[in-house]
């Protein structure tokens, strides 16, 4: 079992949302809500568990700082998407920017960051972080969600 499996966001939700049209207002609204939930869970796990463990190591510092910034950019675009009517002609373009940004972020995390984590953290540390991530994800999954 890979300790980072709990860390993987749902790329299929992004693909599903990208296939919607301006007329699919309710579907777009529902899907972007689910993506926002997944993104928040991912960011909390990364920023509370993984990033602090890596940041103190010089070989991981730059990629961790970049990860924080990529989360910030994703949050800004997500907020704009949530505030913009899903029927707005700009909505699809903003979604594409969010999707490309998240795909880049996921690629970097699954590549450089996780590789670096495996080389600088002990198996025990990795297992501990993985267990905490899984517990956090399960807790979030059990929490009742507000529906808009």
PDB file of C-alpha atoms in Angstrom:
ATOM      1  CA  UNK A   1       0.000   0.000   0.000  1.00  0.00           C
ATOM      2  CA  UNK A   2       1.255   3.410  -0.950  1.00  0.00           C
ATOM      3  CA  UNK A   3       1.041   5.934   1.893  1.00  0.00           C
ATOM      4  CA  UNK A   4       0.072   8.652  -0.561  1.00  0.00           C
ATOM      5  CA  UNK A   5      -3.044   6.988  -1.998  1.00  0.00           C
ATOM      6  CA  UNK A   6      -5.291   8.954   0.367  1.00  0.00           C
ATOM      7  CA  UNK A   7      -3.729  12.087  -1.091  1.00  0.00           C
ATOM      8  CA  UNK A   8      -4.943  11.674  -4.655  1.00  0.00           C
ATOM      9  CA  UNK A   9      -7.695  14.096  -5.645  1.00  0.00           C
ATOM     10  CA  UNK A  10     -10.513  13.043  -7.947  1.00  0.00           C
ATOM     11  CA  UNK A  11      -9.353  13.920 -11.457  1.00  0.00           C
ATOM     12  CA  UNK A  12     -12.449  12.233 -12.876  1.00  0.00           C
ATOM     13  CA  UNK A  13     -14.603  15.009 -11.369  1.00  0.00           C
ATOM     14  CA  UNK A  14     -12.598  17.594 -13.293  1.00  0.00           C
ATOM     15  CA  UNK A  15     -13.009  15.635 -16.524  1.00  0.00           C
ATOM     16  CA  UNK A  16     -16.751  15.232 -15.926  1.00  0.00           C
ATOM     17  CA  UNK A  17     -17.157  18.939 -15.267  1.00  0.00           C
ATOM     18  CA  UNK A  18     -15.151  19.868 -18.366  1.00  0.00           C
ATOM     19  CA  UNK A  19     -17.645  17.908 -20.485  1.00  0.00           C
ATOM     20  CA  UNK A  20     -20.616  20.016 -19.332  1.00  0.00           C
ATOM     21  CA  UNK A  21     -22.110  22.890 -21.301  1.00  0.00           C
ATOM     22  CA  UNK A  22     -23.403  26.318 -20.345  1.00  0.00           C
ATOM     23  CA  UNK A  23     -26.914  24.817 -20.167  1.00  0.00           C
ATOM     24  CA  UNK A  24     -25.861  22.268 -17.506  1.00  0.00           C
ATOM     25  CA  UNK A  25     -26.075  24.815 -14.700  1.00  0.00           C
ATOM     26  CA  UNK A  26     -27.170  22.433 -11.908  1.00  0.00           C
ATOM     27  CA  UNK A  27     -24.676  19.756 -12.919  1.00  0.00           C
ATOM     28  CA  UNK A  28     -21.854  22.277 -13.076  1.00  0.00           C
ATOM     29  CA  UNK A  29     -22.789  23.692  -9.678  1.00  0.00           C
ATOM     30  CA  UNK A  30     -22.934  20.220  -8.081  1.00  0.00           C
ATOM     31  CA  UNK A  31     -19.676  19.030  -9.627  1.00  0.00           C
ATOM     32  CA  UNK A  32     -17.745  22.179  -8.748  1.00  0.00           C
ATOM     33  CA  UNK A  33     -18.998  21.814  -5.178  1.00  0.00           C
ATOM     34  CA  UNK A  34     -17.613  18.272  -5.020  1.00  0.00           C
ATOM     35  CA  UNK A  35     -14.311  19.390  -6.577  1.00  0.00           C
ATOM     36  CA  UNK A  36     -14.070  22.186  -3.982  1.00  0.00           C
ATOM     37  CA  UNK A  37     -14.570  19.628  -1.190  1.00  0.00           C
ATOM     38  CA  UNK A  38     -11.900  17.310  -2.623  1.00  0.00           C
ATOM     39  CA  UNK A  39      -9.511  20.227  -3.130  1.00  0.00           C
ATOM     40  CA  UNK A  40      -9.986  21.431   0.447  1.00  0.00           C
ATOM     41  CA  UNK A  41      -9.370  17.931   1.831  1.00  0.00           C
ATOM     42  CA  UNK A  42      -6.248  17.583  -0.319  1.00  0.00           C
ATOM     43  CA  UNK A  43      -4.897  20.975   0.746  1.00  0.00           C
ATOM     44  CA  UNK A  44      -5.504  20.363   4.448  1.00  0.00           C
ATOM     45  CA  UNK A  45      -3.773  16.963   4.300  1.00  0.00           C
ATOM     46  CA  UNK A  46      -0.815  18.411   2.417  1.00  0.00           C
ATOM     47  CA  UNK A  47      -0.445  21.590   4.437  1.00  0.00           C
ATOM     48  CA  UNK A  48      -0.961  20.037   7.888  1.00  0.00           C
ATOM     49  CA  UNK A  49       0.789  16.701   7.420  1.00  0.00           C
ATOM     50  CA  UNK A  50       3.107  16.333   4.434  1.00  0.00           C
ATOM     51  CA  UNK A  51       4.471  19.803   3.732  1.00  0.00           C
ATOM     52  CA  UNK A  52       5.629  20.523   7.308  1.00  0.00           C
ATOM     53  CA  UNK A  53       7.456  17.169   7.410  1.00  0.00           C
ATOM     54  CA  UNK A  54       9.268  17.987   4.176  1.00  0.00           C
ATOM     55  CA  UNK A  55       9.867  21.725   4.449  1.00  0.00           C
ATOM     56  CA  UNK A  56      12.675  21.426   7.004  1.00  0.00           C
ATOM     57  CA  UNK A  57      14.734  19.418   4.511  1.00  0.00           C
ATOM     58  CA  UNK A  58      16.679  21.666   2.121  1.00  0.00           C
ATOM     59  CA  UNK A  59      16.141  19.345  -0.860  1.00  0.00           C
ATOM     60  CA  UNK A  60      12.347  19.589  -0.468  1.00  0.00           C
ATOM     61  CA  UNK A  61      11.909  23.222   0.557  1.00  0.00           C
ATOM     62  CA  UNK A  62      11.455  24.708  -2.940  1.00  0.00           C
ATOM     63  CA  UNK A  63       8.897  22.145  -4.104  1.00  0.00           C
ATOM     64  CA  UNK A  64       6.947  22.536  -0.843  1.00  0.00           C
ATOM     65  CA  UNK A  65       6.871  26.333  -1.204  1.00  0.00           C
ATOM     66  CA  UNK A  66       5.687  25.898  -4.798  1.00  0.00           C
ATOM     67  CA  UNK A  67       2.987  23.492  -3.580  1.00  0.00           C
ATOM     68  CA  UNK A  68       1.646  26.125  -1.164  1.00  0.00           C
ATOM     69  CA  UNK A  69       1.490  28.658  -4.021  1.00  0.00           C
ATOM     70  CA  UNK A  70      -0.239  26.214  -6.359  1.00  0.00           C
ATOM     71  CA  UNK A  71      -2.875  25.613  -3.668  1.00  0.00           C
ATOM     72  CA  UNK A  72      -3.334  29.377  -3.345  1.00  0.00           C
ATOM     73  CA  UNK A  73      -3.832  29.820  -7.107  1.00  0.00           C
ATOM     74  CA  UNK A  74      -6.278  26.894  -7.240  1.00  0.00           C
ATOM     75  CA  UNK A  75      -8.255  28.435  -4.367  1.00  0.00           C
ATOM     76  CA  UNK A  76      -8.496  31.774  -6.176  1.00  0.00           C
ATOM     77  CA  UNK A  77      -9.755  30.205  -9.409  1.00  0.00           C
ATOM     78  CA  UNK A  78     -12.143  27.925  -7.462  1.00  0.00           C
ATOM     79  CA  UNK A  79     -13.611  30.927  -5.626  1.00  0.00           C
ATOM     80  CA  UNK A  80     -14.143  32.713  -8.943  1.00  0.00           C
ATOM     81  CA  UNK A  81     -15.819  29.617 -10.406  1.00  0.00           C
ATOM     82  CA  UNK A  82     -18.142  29.336  -7.423  1.00  0.00           C
ATOM     83  CA  UNK A  83     -19.088  33.022  -7.633  1.00  0.00           C
ATOM     84  CA  UNK A  84     -19.593  33.054 -11.405  1.00  0.00           C
ATOM     85  CA  UNK A  85     -22.919  31.801 -12.771  1.00  0.00           C
ATOM     86  CA  UNK A  86     -22.248  28.373 -14.381  1.00  0.00           C
ATOM     87  CA  UNK A  87     -24.008  29.629 -17.519  1.00  0.00           C
ATOM     88  CA  UNK A  88     -21.474  32.456 -17.946  1.00  0.00           C
ATOM     89  CA  UNK A  89     -19.352  32.083 -21.085  1.00  0.00           C
ATOM     90  CA  UNK A  90     -16.165  32.553 -18.994  1.00  0.00           C
ATOM     91  CA  UNK A  91     -16.994  29.620 -16.702  1.00  0.00           C
ATOM     92  CA  UNK A  92     -15.616  26.939 -19.034  1.00  0.00           C
ATOM     93  CA  UNK A  93     -12.380  28.865 -19.569  1.00  0.00           C
ATOM     94  CA  UNK A  94     -11.874  29.263 -15.812  1.00  0.00           C
ATOM     95  CA  UNK A  95     -12.556  25.568 -15.327  1.00  0.00           C
ATOM     96  CA  UNK A  96      -9.938  24.732 -17.954  1.00  0.00           C
ATOM     97  CA  UNK A  97      -7.370  26.901 -16.145  1.00  0.00           C
ATOM     98  CA  UNK A  98      -8.223  25.191 -12.832  1.00  0.00           C
ATOM     99  CA  UNK A  99      -8.007  21.739 -14.412  1.00  0.00           C
ATOM    100  CA  UNK A 100      -4.620  22.441 -16.041  1.00  0.00           C
ATOM    101  CA  UNK A 101      -3.282  23.965 -12.810  1.00  0.00           C
ATOM    102  CA  UNK A 102      -4.395  20.956 -10.748  1.00  0.00           C
ATOM    103  CA  UNK A 103      -3.073  18.461 -13.299  1.00  0.00           C
ATOM    104  CA  UNK A 104       0.331  20.183 -13.154  1.00  0.00           C
ATOM    105  CA  UNK A 105       0.219  20.204  -9.345  1.00  0.00           C
ATOM    106  CA  UNK A 106      -0.727  16.512  -9.159  1.00  0.00           C
ATOM    107  CA  UNK A 107       2.021  15.607 -11.622  1.00  0.00           C
ATOM    108  CA  UNK A 108       4.624  17.430  -9.514  1.00  0.00           C
ATOM    109  CA  UNK A 109       3.406  15.936  -6.263  1.00  0.00           C
ATOM    110  CA  UNK A 110       3.212  12.391  -7.599  1.00  0.00           C
ATOM    111  CA  UNK A 111       6.611  12.807  -9.222  1.00  0.00           C
ATOM    112  CA  UNK A 112       9.200  15.034  -7.567  1.00  0.00           C
ATOM    113  CA  UNK A 113       7.553  15.641  -4.200  1.00  0.00           C
ATOM    114  CA  UNK A 114       6.602  12.035  -3.380  1.00  0.00           C
ATOM    115  CA  UNK A 115       9.954  10.776  -4.686  1.00  0.00           C
ATOM    116  CA  UNK A 116      11.735  13.296  -2.465  1.00  0.00           C
ATOM    117  CA  UNK A 117       9.523  12.374   0.503  1.00  0.00           C
ATOM    118  CA  UNK A 118      10.392   8.702   0.081  1.00  0.00           C
ATOM    119  CA  UNK A 119      14.112   9.525  -0.021  1.00  0.00           C
ATOM    120  CA  UNK A 120      14.280  11.861   3.000  1.00  0.00           C
ATOM    121  CA  UNK A 121      11.629  10.497   5.360  1.00  0.00           C
ATOM    122  CA  UNK A 122      11.981   7.175   7.136  1.00  0.00           C
ATOM    123  CA  UNK A 123       9.538   4.341   6.374  1.00  0.00           C
ATOM    124  CA  UNK A 124       8.092   4.911   9.845  1.00  0.00           C
ATOM    125  CA  UNK A 125       7.544   8.634   9.164  1.00  0.00           C
ATOM    126  CA  UNK A 126       5.925   7.845   5.809  1.00  0.00           C
ATOM    127  CA  UNK A 127       3.647   5.270   7.412  1.00  0.00           C
ATOM    128  CA  UNK A 128       2.673   7.710  10.158  1.00  0.00           C
ATOM    129  CA  UNK A 129       1.897  10.501   7.667  1.00  0.00           C
ATOM    130  CA  UNK A 130      -0.052   8.064   5.475  1.00  0.00           C
ATOM    131  CA  UNK A 131      -2.126   6.833   8.438  1.00  0.00           C
ATOM    132  CA  UNK A 132      -2.892  10.406   9.504  1.00  0.00           C
ATOM    133  CA  UNK A 133      -3.890  11.312   5.921  1.00  0.00           C
ATOM    134  CA  UNK A 134      -6.191   8.311   5.676  1.00  0.00           C
ATOM    135  CA  UNK A 135      -7.793   9.091   9.048  1.00  0.00           C
ATOM    136  CA  UNK A 136      -8.273  12.729   8.046  1.00  0.00           C
ATOM    137  CA  UNK A 137      -9.845  11.750   4.715  1.00  0.00           C
ATOM    138  CA  UNK A 138     -12.176   9.249   6.411  1.00  0.00           C
ATOM    139  CA  UNK A 139     -13.215  11.879   8.970  1.00  0.00           C
ATOM    140  CA  UNK A 140     -13.982  14.383   6.198  1.00  0.00           C
ATOM    141  CA  UNK A 141     -15.880  11.733   4.204  1.00  0.00           C
ATOM    142  CA  UNK A 142     -18.081  10.995   7.241  1.00  0.00           C
ATOM    143  CA  UNK A 143     -18.894  14.632   7.982  1.00  0.00           C
ATOM    144  CA  UNK A 144     -22.285  15.801   6.766  1.00  0.00           C
ATOM    145  CA  UNK A 145     -21.913  18.304   3.957  1.00  0.00           C
ATOM    146  CA  UNK A 146     -23.886  21.440   3.451  1.00  0.00           C
ATOM    147  CA  UNK A 147     -25.725  21.324   0.154  1.00  0.00           C
ATOM    148  CA  UNK A 148     -26.237  24.570  -1.713  1.00  0.00           C
TER     149      UNK A 148
END
